[in-house]
PDB file of C-alpha atoms in Angstrom:
ATOM      1  CA  MET A   1     -89.035  11.636-129.835  1.00 81.00           C
ATOM      2  CA  PRO A   2     -88.072   8.780-129.939  1.00 94.00           C
ATOM      3  CA  HIS A   3     -87.350   7.794-133.518  1.00 96.00           C
ATOM      4  CA  LEU A   4     -87.129   4.011-134.148  1.00 98.00           C
ATOM      5  CA  VAL A   5     -85.153   2.940-137.257  1.00 98.00           C
ATOM      6  CA  LEU A   6     -85.391  -0.736-137.921  1.00 98.00           C
ATOM      7  CA  GLU A   7     -83.008  -2.146-140.576  1.00 97.00           C
ATOM      8  CA  TYR A   8     -83.256  -5.840-141.533  1.00 96.00           C
ATOM      9  CA  SER A   9     -81.725  -8.169-144.087  1.00 95.00           C
ATOM     10  CA  GLY A  10     -83.816  -9.197-147.059  1.00 93.00           C
ATOM     11  CA  ASN A  11     -83.561 -12.882-146.161  1.00 92.00           C
ATOM     12  CA  ILE A  12     -85.643 -12.561-142.994  1.00 91.00           C
ATOM     13  CA  ARG A  13     -88.119 -15.411-142.996  1.00 83.00           C
ATOM     14  CA  GLU A  14     -91.168 -13.686-141.393  1.00 85.00           C
ATOM     15  CA  PRO A  15     -93.580 -11.628-143.360  1.00 88.00           C
ATOM     16  CA  MET A  16     -93.244  -8.308-141.435  1.00 86.00           C
ATOM     17  CA  ASP A  17     -96.078  -5.981-140.832  1.00 92.00           C
ATOM     18  CA  PRO A  18     -94.394  -2.824-139.645  1.00 94.00           C
ATOM     19  CA  ALA A  19     -97.527  -1.378-138.095  1.00 95.00           C
ATOM     20  CA  VAL A  20     -98.040  -4.455-135.862  1.00 96.00           C
ATOM     21  CA  LEU A  21     -94.300  -4.618-134.872  1.00 97.00           C
ATOM     22  CA  PHE A  22     -94.041  -0.936-134.220  1.00 98.00           C
ATOM     23  CA  GLY A  23     -97.266  -1.004-132.241  1.00 98.00           C
ATOM     24  CA  LYS A  24     -95.732  -3.581-129.886  1.00 98.00           C
ATOM     25  CA  LEU A  25     -92.485  -1.673-129.653  1.00 98.00           C
ATOM     26  CA  HIS A  26     -94.192   1.600-128.893  1.00 98.00           C
ATOM     27  CA  THR A  27     -96.318  -0.011-126.130  1.00 98.00           C
ATOM     28  CA  GLU A  28     -93.309  -1.688-124.514  1.00 97.00           C
ATOM     29  CA  LEU A  29     -90.889   1.119-124.816  1.00 97.00           C
ATOM     30  CA  ALA A  30     -93.407   3.680-123.569  1.00 97.00           C
ATOM     31  CA  ALA A  31     -93.913   1.579-120.477  1.00 97.00           C
ATOM     32  CA  VAL A  32     -90.209   1.157-119.587  1.00 97.00           C
ATOM     33  CA  GLY A  33     -88.798   4.314-120.991  1.00 96.00           C
ATOM     34  CA  GLY A  34     -91.364   6.889-120.061  1.00 94.00           C
ATOM     35  CA  PHE A  35     -91.929   7.978-123.734  1.00 95.00           C
ATOM     36  CA  ARG A  36     -95.301   9.376-124.829  1.00 93.00           C
ATOM     37  CA  MET A  37     -96.993   7.280-127.481  1.00 95.00           C
ATOM     38  CA  GLN A  38     -97.742  10.216-129.719  1.00 94.00           C
ATOM     39  CA  ASP A  39     -94.011  11.018-129.864  1.00 93.00           C
ATOM     40  CA  PHE A  40     -92.832   7.797-131.536  1.00 97.00           C
ATOM     41  CA  LYS A  41     -91.792   8.107-135.215  1.00 96.00           C
ATOM     42  CA  SER A  42     -90.835   4.725-136.593  1.00 98.00           C
ATOM     43  CA  ARG A  43     -89.813   3.299-139.901  1.00 97.00           C
ATOM     44  CA  ALA A  44     -88.486  -0.058-141.295  1.00 97.00           C
ATOM     45  CA  VAL A  45     -85.859  -0.453-143.933  1.00 96.00           C
ATOM     46  CA  ARG A  46     -85.352  -3.782-145.734  1.00 95.00           C
ATOM     47  CA  MET A  47     -81.780  -4.172-146.891  1.00 95.00           C
ATOM     48  CA  ASP A  48     -81.441  -6.240-150.027  1.00 95.00           C
ATOM     49  CA  GLN A  49     -77.775  -5.509-150.576  1.00 95.00           C
ATOM     50  CA  TYR A  50     -75.550  -6.591-147.706  1.00 93.00           C
ATOM     51  CA  LEU A  51     -72.710  -8.937-146.774  1.00 92.00           C
ATOM     52  CA  ILE A  52     -72.423 -10.506-143.408  1.00 91.00           C
ATOM     53  CA  GLY A  53     -69.145 -12.061-142.439  1.00 88.00           C
ATOM     54  CA  ASP A  54     -67.435 -13.910-145.274  1.00 88.00           C
ATOM     55  CA  GLY A  55     -70.817 -14.634-146.905  1.00 86.00           C
ATOM     56  CA  THR A  56     -70.284 -18.435-146.889  1.00 81.00           C
ATOM     57  CA  ARG A  57     -73.444 -19.303-145.021  1.00 82.00           C
ATOM     58  CA  GLU A  58     -76.893 -17.843-144.772  1.00 88.00           C
ATOM     59  CA  GLN A  59     -76.862 -15.085-142.204  1.00 93.00           C
ATOM     60  CA  SER A  60     -79.378 -12.481-141.443  1.00 94.00           C
ATOM     61  CA  PHE A  61     -79.705  -9.368-139.234  1.00 96.00           C
ATOM     62  CA  VAL A  62     -82.141  -7.050-137.530  1.00 97.00           C
ATOM     63  CA  ASN A  63     -80.986  -3.825-135.959  1.00 98.00           C
ATOM     64  CA  LEU A  64     -83.135  -1.340-134.125  1.00 98.00           C
ATOM     65  CA  ASP A  65     -81.755   2.133-133.478  1.00 98.00           C
ATOM     66  CA  VAL A  66     -83.702   4.023-130.821  1.00 98.00           C
ATOM     67  CA  ARG A  67     -82.891   7.674-131.336  1.00 96.00           C
ATOM     68  CA  THR A  68     -83.874   9.828-128.376  1.00 94.00           C
ATOM     69  CA  PHE A  69     -82.653  12.879-126.484  1.00 90.00           C
ATOM     70  CA  GLY A  70     -80.221  12.345-123.666  1.00 88.00           C
ATOM     71  CA  GLY A  71     -81.156  12.373-120.122  1.00 88.00           C
ATOM     72  CA  LYS A  72     -82.371   8.792-119.505  1.00 91.00           C
ATOM     73  CA  SER A  73     -80.453   6.970-116.821  1.00 93.00           C
ATOM     74  CA  PRO A  74     -78.211   4.007-117.715  1.00 94.00           C
ATOM     75  CA  ASP A  75     -80.789   1.726-116.079  1.00 96.00           C
ATOM     76  CA  VAL A  76     -83.684   3.145-118.178  1.00 95.00           C
ATOM     77  CA  ARG A  77     -81.630   2.879-121.352  1.00 95.00           C
ATOM     78  CA  ALA A  78     -80.746  -0.696-120.564  1.00 97.00           C
ATOM     79  CA  ALA A  79     -84.454  -1.449-119.878  1.00 97.00           C
ATOM     80  CA  VAL A  80     -85.465   0.091-123.140  1.00 97.00           C
ATOM     81  CA  SER A  81     -82.843  -2.007-125.016  1.00 97.00           C
ATOM     82  CA  GLU A  82     -83.926  -5.301-123.301  1.00 98.00           C
ATOM     83  CA  ALA A  83     -87.655  -4.642-123.817  1.00 98.00           C
ATOM     84  CA  ALA A  84     -87.024  -3.926-127.551  1.00 98.00           C
ATOM     85  CA  LEU A  85     -84.788  -6.965-127.921  1.00 98.00           C
ATOM     86  CA  ALA A  86     -87.545  -9.108-126.379  1.00 98.00           C
ATOM     87  CA  VAL A  87     -90.149  -7.807-128.815  1.00 98.00           C
ATOM     88  CA  LEU A  88     -87.729  -8.341-131.770  1.00 98.00           C
ATOM     89  CA  ALA A  89     -86.693 -11.808-130.820  1.00 97.00           C
ATOM     90  CA  ASP A  90     -90.332 -12.845-130.692  1.00 96.00           C
ATOM     91  CA  ALA A  91     -91.188 -11.172-133.920  1.00 96.00           C
ATOM     92  CA  PHE A  92     -88.163 -12.686-135.792  1.00 95.00           C
ATOM     93  CA  GLU A  93     -88.226 -16.114-134.160  1.00 94.00           C
ATOM     94  CA  ALA A  94     -88.085 -18.045-137.532  1.00 92.00           C
ATOM     95  CA  ALA A  95     -85.028 -16.014-138.632  1.00 92.00           C
ATOM     96  CA  LEU A  96     -83.312 -16.905-135.348  1.00 93.00           C
ATOM     97  CA  ARG A  97     -84.176 -20.575-135.795  1.00 91.00           C
ATOM     98  CA  GLU A  98     -83.494 -20.927-139.549  1.00 89.00           C
ATOM     99  CA  THR A  99     -80.564 -18.643-140.199  1.00 89.00           C
ATOM    100  CA  ALA A 100     -77.464 -17.436-138.358  1.00 92.00           C
ATOM    101  CA  CYS A 101     -79.358 -14.332-137.243  1.00 94.00           C
ATOM    102  CA  ASP A 102     -78.092 -11.393-135.191  1.00 96.00           C
ATOM    103  CA  ILE A 103     -80.681  -9.134-133.550  1.00 97.00           C
ATOM    104  CA  SER A 104     -79.420  -5.898-131.961  1.00 98.00           C
ATOM    105  CA  VAL A 105     -80.639  -2.765-130.323  1.00 98.00           C
ATOM    106  CA  GLN A 106     -78.791   0.388-129.784  1.00 97.00           C
ATOM    107  CA  ILE A 107     -79.762   3.648-128.081  1.00 96.00           C
ATOM    108  CA  THR A 108     -78.518   6.756-129.923  1.00 95.00           C
ATOM    109  CA  GLU A 109     -78.705   9.915-127.829  1.00 92.00           C
ATOM    110  CA  LEU A 110     -79.333  13.028-129.909  1.00 87.00           C
ATOM    111  CA  ASP A 111     -77.856  16.352-128.975  1.00 74.00           C
ATOM    112  CA  ARG A 112     -80.887  18.518-128.258  1.00 76.00           C
ATOM    113  CA  PRO A 113     -79.156  21.856-129.215  1.00 73.00           C
ATOM    114  CA  SER A 114     -78.348  20.575-132.665  1.00 72.00           C
ATOM    115  CA  TYR A 115     -81.693  18.943-133.319  1.00 78.00           C
ATOM    116  CA  ALA A 116     -84.086  21.030-135.471  1.00 78.00           C
ATOM    117  CA  ARG A 117     -87.588  20.392-136.661  1.00 78.00           C
ATOM    118  CA  THR A 118     -90.741  22.176-137.714  1.00 80.00           C
ATOM    119  CA  ARG A 119     -94.329  21.029-137.365  1.00 76.00           C
ATOM    120  CA  SER A 120     -97.633  21.638-139.109  1.00 81.00           C
ATOM    121  CA  GLU A 121     -98.891  23.720-136.248  1.00 78.00           C
ATOM    122  CA  ASP A 122     -95.860  25.892-136.617  1.00 77.00           C
ATOM    123  CA  HIS A 123     -97.163  26.860-140.103  1.00 82.00           C
ATOM    124  CA  GLY A 124    -100.736  27.577-139.230  1.00 73.00           C
ATOM    125  CA  SER A 125    -101.978  24.171-140.298  1.00 61.00           C
ATOM    126  CA  ARG A 126    -104.245  22.194-137.978  1.00 61.00           C
ATOM    127  CA  PRO A 127    -104.911  18.516-138.348  1.00 58.00           C
ATOM    128  CA  ALA A 128    -108.630  17.662-138.955  1.00 61.00           C
ATOM    129  CA  ALA A 129    -110.459  16.826-135.833  1.00 58.00           C
TER     130      ALA A 129
END
């Protein structure tokens, strides 16, 4: 944990390299949020079907959902949001400049008792060294 889910509109101007963007996000969020680098699981989803407002002008969006277990203080959650927002504003600078762009970050706290997962090591598999 955490899981980063980035959704963005298909009219974003920048060619996006998810590995580069998530690398920056992982580094920044680990520093301010106390996350371990190996625990990040991130994915990007380009949205080609969307409507923003009344659709009369070119608008775009970028939204990052940081999903993590509860327990972080409000100050830490705010620091994580602000750090992520700074990385995203830098990464999507052309979209901010050339479209009516809205970049947002939200922290979603997962309920630990209802979260379930299994791992390779739980099934006798070991990653190659």
